[in-house]
Amino acid sequence: MERQRSHWCEDFEIGREFTHHWGRTINEGDNSLFSTLTLHFNPLYYNREFAFAHGHPREQVNPMLVFNTVFGLSVEDLSENGAAFLGVDDLTYHLPVYPGDTLTATSTVLANRPSSKNRQQAICTWHTKGVNQHSRLVIDFKRTNLIYKRPTA
């Protein structure tokens, strides 16, 4: 089945929910590479024995990788027609994520109002939730973007 790619501001009716595609299994390599490249040298993210000694069953996935993964899952549906990213609010990590966990995401439209500076854009806000393979909430946040209006013929 073919999926529509992205949406225009007119498509973001308050209360509409989007189930984002496929999901993503985060593996050990993803976690190690991300943590190294972003200079997150917390041993909890790459030292299994350290993580075990601190009550975890194994290394924990870097929370910023969790955020970036869930955020990224939502881009095709929400902000490919975006003009500018305006920010994230109320970011909450609910549960740790471990290598091998699969994350999926949904988003609900919270607000949609015309931009006061550009008549061809609107300011849209969504509440995005990321869950693991057991449908347990691991992260949620609100994000806001400028989104273009549908082009006129």
JSON list of C-alpha atoms in Angstrom, two decimals:
[
{"chain": "A", "resi": 1, "resn": "MET", "atom": "CA", "xyz": [0.00, 0.00, 0.00]},
{"chain": "A", "resi": 2, "resn": "GLU", "atom": "CA", "xyz": [1.40, 3.40, -0.96]},
{"chain": "A", "resi": 3, "resn": "ARG", "atom": "CA", "xyz": [1.68, 5.96, 1.83]},
{"chain": "A", "resi": 4, "resn": "GLN", "atom": "CA", "xyz": [1.23, 9.69, 1.47]},
{"chain": "A", "resi": 5, "resn": "ARG", "atom": "CA", "xyz": [4.45, 11.48, 2.27]},
{"chain": "A", "resi": 6, "resn": "SER", "atom": "CA", "xyz": [4.12, 14.39, 4.62]},
{"chain": "A", "resi": 7, "resn": "HIS", "atom": "CA", "xyz": [1.21, 16.71, 5.09]},
{"chain": "A", "resi": 8, "resn": "TRP", "atom": "CA", "xyz": [0.32, 20.37, 4.74]},
{"chain": "A", "resi": 9, "resn": "CYS", "atom": "CA", "xyz": [-0.89, 22.50, 7.63]},
{"chain": "A", "resi": 10, "resn": "GLU", "atom": "CA", "xyz": [-4.51, 22.03, 6.51]},
{"chain": "A", "resi": 11, "resn": "ASP", "atom": "CA", "xyz": [-4.13, 18.30, 7.24]},
{"chain": "A", "resi": 12, "resn": "PHE", "atom": "CA", "xyz": [-3.33, 18.85, 10.92]},
{"chain": "A", "resi": 13, "resn": "GLU", "atom": "CA", "xyz": [-6.74, 18.93, 12.56]},
{"chain": "A", "resi": 14, "resn": "ILE", "atom": "CA", "xyz": [-6.53, 19.22, 16.34]},
{"chain": "A", "resi": 15, "resn": "GLY", "atom": "CA", "xyz": [-6.89, 15.76, 17.85]},
{"chain": "A", "resi": 16, "resn": "ARG", "atom": "CA", "xyz": [-5.81, 13.87, 14.71]},
{"chain": "A", "resi": 17, "resn": "GLU", "atom": "CA", "xyz": [-3.47, 11.00, 15.52]},
{"chain": "A", "resi": 18, "resn": "PHE", "atom": "CA", "xyz": [-0.68, 9.72, 13.30]},
{"chain": "A", "resi": 19, "resn": "THR", "atom": "CA", "xyz": [0.81, 6.26, 13.65]},
{"chain": "A", "resi": 20, "resn": "HIS", "atom": "CA", "xyz": [4.33, 6.59, 12.25]},
{"chain": "A", "resi": 21, "resn": "HIS", "atom": "CA", "xyz": [5.82, 3.97, 9.99]},
{"chain": "A", "resi": 22, "resn": "TRP", "atom": "CA", "xyz": [7.69, 0.76, 10.77]},
{"chain": "A", "resi": 23, "resn": "GLY", "atom": "CA", "xyz": [9.62, 1.59, 13.93]},
{"chain": "A", "resi": 24, "resn": "ARG", "atom": "CA", "xyz": [13.31, 1.04, 14.57]},
{"chain": "A", "resi": 25, "resn": "THR", "atom": "CA", "xyz": [15.24, -1.60, 16.49]},
{"chain": "A", "resi": 26, "resn": "ILE", "atom": "CA", "xyz": [18.24, 0.00, 18.17]},
{"chain": "A", "resi": 27, "resn": "ASN", "atom": "CA", "xyz": [21.30, -2.24, 18.26]},
{"chain": "A", "resi": 28, "resn": "GLU", "atom": "CA", "xyz": [24.58, -2.14, 20.19]},
{"chain": "A", "resi": 29, "resn": "GLY", "atom": "CA", "xyz": [26.44, -0.60, 17.25]},
{"chain": "A", "resi": 30, "resn": "ASP", "atom": "CA", "xyz": [23.91, 2.23, 16.94]},
{"chain": "A", "resi": 31, "resn": "ASN", "atom": "CA", "xyz": [24.31, 3.02, 20.62]},
{"chain": "A", "resi": 32, "resn": "SER", "atom": "CA", "xyz": [28.12, 2.83, 20.71]},
{"chain": "A", "resi": 33, "resn": "LEU", "atom": "CA", "xyz": [28.59, 4.86, 17.54]},
{"chain": "A", "resi": 34, "resn": "PHE", "atom": "CA", "xyz": [26.07, 7.54, 18.52]},
{"chain": "A", "resi": 35, "resn": "SER", "atom": "CA", "xyz": [27.53, 7.88, 22.03]},
{"chain": "A", "resi": 36, "resn": "THR", "atom": "CA", "xyz": [31.10, 8.08, 20.70]},
{"chain": "A", "resi": 37, "resn": "LEU", "atom": "CA", "xyz": [30.33, 10.54, 17.90]},
{"chain": "A", "resi": 38, "resn": "THR", "atom": "CA", "xyz": [28.40, 12.83, 20.25]},
{"chain": "A", "resi": 39, "resn": "LEU", "atom": "CA", "xyz": [31.06, 12.56, 23.01]},
{"chain": "A", "resi": 40, "resn": "HIS", "atom": "CA", "xyz": [28.67, 10.99, 25.51]},
{"chain": "A", "resi": 41, "resn": "PHE", "atom": "CA", "xyz": [31.24, 9.05, 27.48]},
{"chain": "A", "resi": 42, "resn": "ASN", "atom": "CA", "xyz": [28.91, 7.86, 30.22]},
{"chain": "A", "resi": 43, "resn": "PRO", "atom": "CA", "xyz": [29.90, 4.22, 30.89]},
{"chain": "A", "resi": 44, "resn": "LEU", "atom": "CA", "xyz": [26.23, 3.36, 31.33]},
{"chain": "A", "resi": 45, "resn": "TYR", "atom": "CA", "xyz": [25.93, 3.56, 27.52]},
{"chain": "A", "resi": 46, "resn": "TYR", "atom": "CA", "xyz": [28.85, 1.30, 26.57]},
{"chain": "A", "resi": 47, "resn": "ASN", "atom": "CA", "xyz": [30.08, -0.70, 29.59]},
{"chain": "A", "resi": 48, "resn": "ARG", "atom": "CA", "xyz": [27.92, -3.75, 30.34]},
{"chain": "A", "resi": 49, "resn": "GLU", "atom": "CA", "xyz": [29.56, -4.47, 33.70]},
{"chain": "A", "resi": 50, "resn": "PHE", "atom": "CA", "xyz": [29.14, -0.86, 34.85]},
{"chain": "A", "resi": 51, "resn": "ALA", "atom": "CA", "xyz": [25.48, -0.90, 33.81]},
{"chain": "A", "resi": 52, "resn": "PHE", "atom": "CA", "xyz": [24.92, -4.22, 35.60]},
{"chain": "A", "resi": 53, "resn": "ALA", "atom": "CA", "xyz": [26.57, -2.87, 38.76]},
{"chain": "A", "resi": 54, "resn": "HIS", "atom": "CA", "xyz": [24.10, 0.05, 38.65]},
{"chain": "A", "resi": 55, "resn": "GLY", "atom": "CA", "xyz": [20.96, -2.08, 38.41]},
{"chain": "A", "resi": 56, "resn": "HIS", "atom": "CA", "xyz": [20.54, -2.42, 34.64]},
{"chain": "A", "resi": 57, "resn": "PRO", "atom": "CA", "xyz": [20.39, -5.76, 32.80]},
{"chain": "A", "resi": 58, "resn": "ARG", "atom": "CA", "xyz": [22.93, -4.44, 30.26]},
{"chain": "A", "resi": 59, "resn": "GLU", "atom": "CA", "xyz": [24.11, -1.17, 28.69]},
{"chain": "A", "resi": 60, "resn": "GLN", "atom": "CA", "xyz": [21.39, 1.45, 28.39]},
{"chain": "A", "resi": 61, "resn": "VAL", "atom": "CA", "xyz": [20.73, 3.17, 25.07]},
{"chain": "A", "resi": 62, "resn": "ASN", "atom": "CA", "xyz": [21.84, 6.79, 25.17]},
{"chain": "A", "resi": 63, "resn": "PRO", "atom": "CA", "xyz": [18.67, 8.81, 25.89]},
{"chain": "A", "resi": 64, "resn": "MET", "atom": "CA", "xyz": [19.52, 11.32, 23.15]},
{"chain": "A", "resi": 65, "resn": "LEU", "atom": "CA", "xyz": [19.56, 8.44, 20.65]},
{"chain": "A", "resi": 66, "resn": "VAL", "atom": "CA", "xyz": [16.13, 7.40, 21.93]},
{"chain": "A", "resi": 67, "resn": "PHE", "atom": "CA", "xyz": [14.88, 10.97, 21.44]},
{"chain": "A", "resi": 68, "resn": "ASN", "atom": "CA", "xyz": [16.44, 11.33, 17.97]},
{"chain": "A", "resi": 69, "resn": "THR", "atom": "CA", "xyz": [15.05, 7.98, 16.87]},
{"chain": "A", "resi": 70, "resn": "VAL", "atom": "CA", "xyz": [11.47, 8.67, 17.98]},
{"chain": "A", "resi": 71, "resn": "PHE", "atom": "CA", "xyz": [11.63, 12.23, 16.62]},
{"chain": "A", "resi": 72, "resn": "GLY", "atom": "CA", "xyz": [12.97, 10.89, 13.34]},
{"chain": "A", "resi": 73, "resn": "LEU", "atom": "CA", "xyz": [10.15, 8.38, 13.01]},
{"chain": "A", "resi": 74, "resn": "SER", "atom": "CA", "xyz": [7.68, 11.28, 12.98]},
{"chain": "A", "resi": 75, "resn": "VAL", "atom": "CA", "xyz": [9.34, 13.49, 10.37]},
{"chain": "A", "resi": 76, "resn": "GLU", "atom": "CA", "xyz": [7.84, 11.92, 7.24]},
{"chain": "A", "resi": 77, "resn": "ASP", "atom": "CA", "xyz": [4.29, 12.39, 8.50]},
{"chain": "A", "resi": 78, "resn": "LEU", "atom": "CA", "xyz": [4.62, 15.69, 10.32]},
{"chain": "A", "resi": 79, "resn": "SER", "atom": "CA", "xyz": [7.36, 17.99, 9.13]},
{"chain": "A", "resi": 80, "resn": "GLU", "atom": "CA", "xyz": [8.68, 17.14, 5.68]},
{"chain": "A", "resi": 81, "resn": "ASN", "atom": "CA", "xyz": [6.69, 20.18, 4.51]},
{"chain": "A", "resi": 82, "resn": "GLY", "atom": "CA", "xyz": [8.14, 22.18, 7.35]},
{"chain": "A", "resi": 83, "resn": "ALA", "atom": "CA", "xyz": [9.68, 25.59, 7.05]},
{"chain": "A", "resi": 84, "resn": "ALA", "atom": "CA", "xyz": [11.41, 25.68, 10.44]},
{"chain": "A", "resi": 85, "resn": "PHE", "atom": "CA", "xyz": [11.72, 23.62, 13.59]},
{"chain": "A", "resi": 86, "resn": "LEU", "atom": "CA", "xyz": [10.63, 25.78, 16.53]},
{"chain": "A", "resi": 87, "resn": "GLY", "atom": "CA", "xyz": [11.41, 23.56, 19.52]},
{"chain": "A", "resi": 88, "resn": "VAL", "atom": "CA", "xyz": [10.59, 20.74, 21.90]},
{"chain": "A", "resi": 89, "resn": "ASP", "atom": "CA", "xyz": [8.77, 21.07, 25.22]},
{"chain": "A", "resi": 90, "resn": "ASP", "atom": "CA", "xyz": [7.87, 18.71, 28.05]},
{"chain": "A", "resi": 91, "resn": "LEU", "atom": "CA", "xyz": [10.38, 16.00, 27.06]},
{"chain": "A", "resi": 92, "resn": "THR", "atom": "CA", "xyz": [10.06, 13.06, 29.48]},
{"chain": "A", "resi": 93, "resn": "TYR", "atom": "CA", "xyz": [11.95, 9.77, 29.56]},
{"chain": "A", "resi": 94, "resn": "HIS", "atom": "CA", "xyz": [9.73, 7.14, 31.19]},
{"chain": "A", "resi": 95, "resn": "LEU", "atom": "CA", "xyz": [11.72, 3.91, 30.93]},
{"chain": "A", "resi": 96, "resn": "PRO", "atom": "CA", "xyz": [15.26, 2.96, 29.93]},
{"chain": "A", "resi": 97, "resn": "VAL", "atom": "CA", "xyz": [15.80, 1.54, 26.46]},
{"chain": "A", "resi": 98, "resn": "TYR", "atom": "CA", "xyz": [18.29, -1.29, 25.86]},
{"chain": "A", "resi": 99, "resn": "PRO", "atom": "CA", "xyz": [19.99, -2.55, 22.69]},
{"chain": "A", "resi": 100, "resn": "GLY", "atom": "CA", "xyz": [17.55, -4.85, 20.92]},
{"chain": "A", "resi": 101, "resn": "ASP", "atom": "CA", "xyz": [14.49, -2.81, 21.85]},
{"chain": "A", "resi": 102, "resn": "THR", "atom": "CA", "xyz": [12.24, -1.74, 18.98]},
{"chain": "A", "resi": 103, "resn": "LEU", "atom": "CA", "xyz": [10.74, 1.75, 19.18]},
{"chain": "A", "resi": 104, "resn": "THR", "atom": "CA", "xyz": [7.57, 2.91, 17.43]},
{"chain": "A", "resi": 105, "resn": "ALA", "atom": "CA", "xyz": [5.88, 6.30, 17.58]},
{"chain": "A", "resi": 106, "resn": "THR", "atom": "CA", "xyz": [2.54, 8.06, 17.39]},
{"chain": "A", "resi": 107, "resn": "SER", "atom": "CA", "xyz": [1.76, 11.77, 17.36]},
{"chain": "A", "resi": 108, "resn": "THR", "atom": "CA", "xyz": [-1.40, 13.75, 18.10]},
{"chain": "A", "resi": 109, "resn": "VAL", "atom": "CA", "xyz": [-2.04, 17.26, 16.80]},
{"chain": "A", "resi": 110, "resn": "LEU", "atom": "CA", "xyz": [-2.33, 19.69, 19.72]},
{"chain": "A", "resi": 111, "resn": "ALA", "atom": "CA", "xyz": [-2.40, 23.06, 17.96]},
{"chain": "A", "resi": 112, "resn": "ASN", "atom": "CA", "xyz": [-2.49, 24.57, 14.49]},
{"chain": "A", "resi": 113, "resn": "ARG", "atom": "CA", "xyz": [-2.66, 28.31, 13.96]},
{"chain": "A", "resi": 114, "resn": "PRO", "atom": "CA", "xyz": [-1.75, 30.62, 11.09]},
{"chain": "A", "resi": 115, "resn": "SER", "atom": "CA", "xyz": [1.63, 32.29, 11.25]},
{"chain": "A", "resi": 116, "resn": "SER", "atom": "CA", "xyz": [1.32, 36.02, 11.90]},
{"chain": "A", "resi": 117, "resn": "LYS", "atom": "CA", "xyz": [4.45, 36.70, 9.82]},
{"chain": "A", "resi": 118, "resn": "ASN", "atom": "CA", "xyz": [3.89, 34.55, 6.75]},
{"chain": "A", "resi": 119, "resn": "ARG", "atom": "CA", "xyz": [0.45, 33.82, 5.29]},
{"chain": "A", "resi": 120, "resn": "GLN", "atom": "CA", "xyz": [1.79, 30.70, 3.55]},
{"chain": "A", "resi": 121, "resn": "GLN", "atom": "CA", "xyz": [2.68, 29.00, 6.83]},
{"chain": "A", "resi": 122, "resn": "ALA", "atom": "CA", "xyz": [1.11, 27.82, 10.06]},
{"chain": "A", "resi": 123, "resn": "ILE", "atom": "CA", "xyz": [2.52, 26.91, 13.47]},
{"chain": "A", "resi": 124, "resn": "CYS", "atom": "CA", "xyz": [1.72, 23.30, 14.35]},
{"chain": "A", "resi": 125, "resn": "THR", "atom": "CA", "xyz": [2.35, 21.49, 17.64]},
{"chain": "A", "resi": 126, "resn": "TRP", "atom": "CA", "xyz": [2.18, 17.71, 18.17]},
{"chain": "A", "resi": 127, "resn": "HIS", "atom": "CA", "xyz": [2.47, 15.41, 21.17]},
{"chain": "A", "resi": 128, "resn": "THR", "atom": "CA", "xyz": [4.70, 12.49, 20.20]},
{"chain": "A", "resi": 129, "resn": "LYS", "atom": "CA", "xyz": [4.92, 9.25, 22.16]},
{"chain": "A", "resi": 130, "resn": "GLY", "atom": "CA", "xyz": [7.53, 6.54, 21.72]},
{"chain": "A", "resi": 131, "resn": "VAL", "atom": "CA", "xyz": [6.86, 3.00, 22.93]},
{"chain": "A", "resi": 132, "resn": "ASN", "atom": "CA", "xyz": [8.93, -0.16, 23.02]},
{"chain": "A", "resi": 133, "resn": "GLN", "atom": "CA", "xyz": [8.06, -3.58, 21.59]},
{"chain": "A", "resi": 134, "resn": "HIS", "atom": "CA", "xyz": [5.96, -4.28, 24.70]},
{"chain": "A", "resi": 135, "resn": "SER", "atom": "CA", "xyz": [3.83, -1.14, 24.06]},
{"chain": "A", "resi": 136, "resn": "ARG", "atom": "CA", "xyz": [5.34, 0.50, 27.15]},
{"chain": "A", "resi": 137, "resn": "LEU", "atom": "CA", "xyz": [5.83, 4.28, 26.99]},
{"chain": "A", "resi": 138, "resn": "VAL", "atom": "CA", "xyz": [9.55, 5.11, 26.98]},
{"chain": "A", "resi": 139, "resn": "ILE", "atom": "CA", "xyz": [9.50, 8.78, 25.90]},
{"chain": "A", "resi": 140, "resn": "ASP", "atom": "CA", "xyz": [7.08, 11.59, 25.09]},
{"chain": "A", "resi": 141, "resn": "PHE", "atom": "CA", "xyz": [7.43, 15.23, 24.11]},
{"chain": "A", "resi": 142, "resn": "LYS", "atom": "CA", "xyz": [5.70, 18.12, 22.38]},
{"chain": "A", "resi": 143, "resn": "ARG", "atom": "CA", "xyz": [7.27, 19.70, 19.35]},
{"chain": "A", "resi": 144, "resn": "THR", "atom": "CA", "xyz": [6.42, 22.70, 17.22]},
{"chain": "A", "resi": 145, "resn": "ASN", "atom": "CA", "xyz": [7.19, 23.49, 13.58]},
{"chain": "A", "resi": 146, "resn": "LEU", "atom": "CA", "xyz": [6.32, 26.06, 10.99]},
{"chain": "A", "resi": 147, "resn": "ILE", "atom": "CA", "xyz": [4.49, 24.11, 8.26]},
{"chain": "A", "resi": 148, "resn": "TYR", "atom": "CA", "xyz": [3.66, 25.28, 4.76]},
{"chain": "A", "resi": 149, "resn": "LYS", "atom": "CA", "xyz": [0.09, 25.58, 3.58]},
{"chain": "A", "resi": 150, "resn": "ARG", "atom": "CA", "xyz": [-0.98, 23.46, 0.63]},
{"chain": "A", "resi": 151, "resn": "PRO", "atom": "CA", "xyz": [0.13, 25.14, -2.61]},
{"chain": "A", "resi": 152, "resn": "THR", "atom": "CA", "xyz": [-2.69, 26.65, -4.64]},
{"chain": "A", "resi": 153, "resn": "ALA", "atom": "CA", "xyz": [-3.10, 25.70, -8.29]}
]
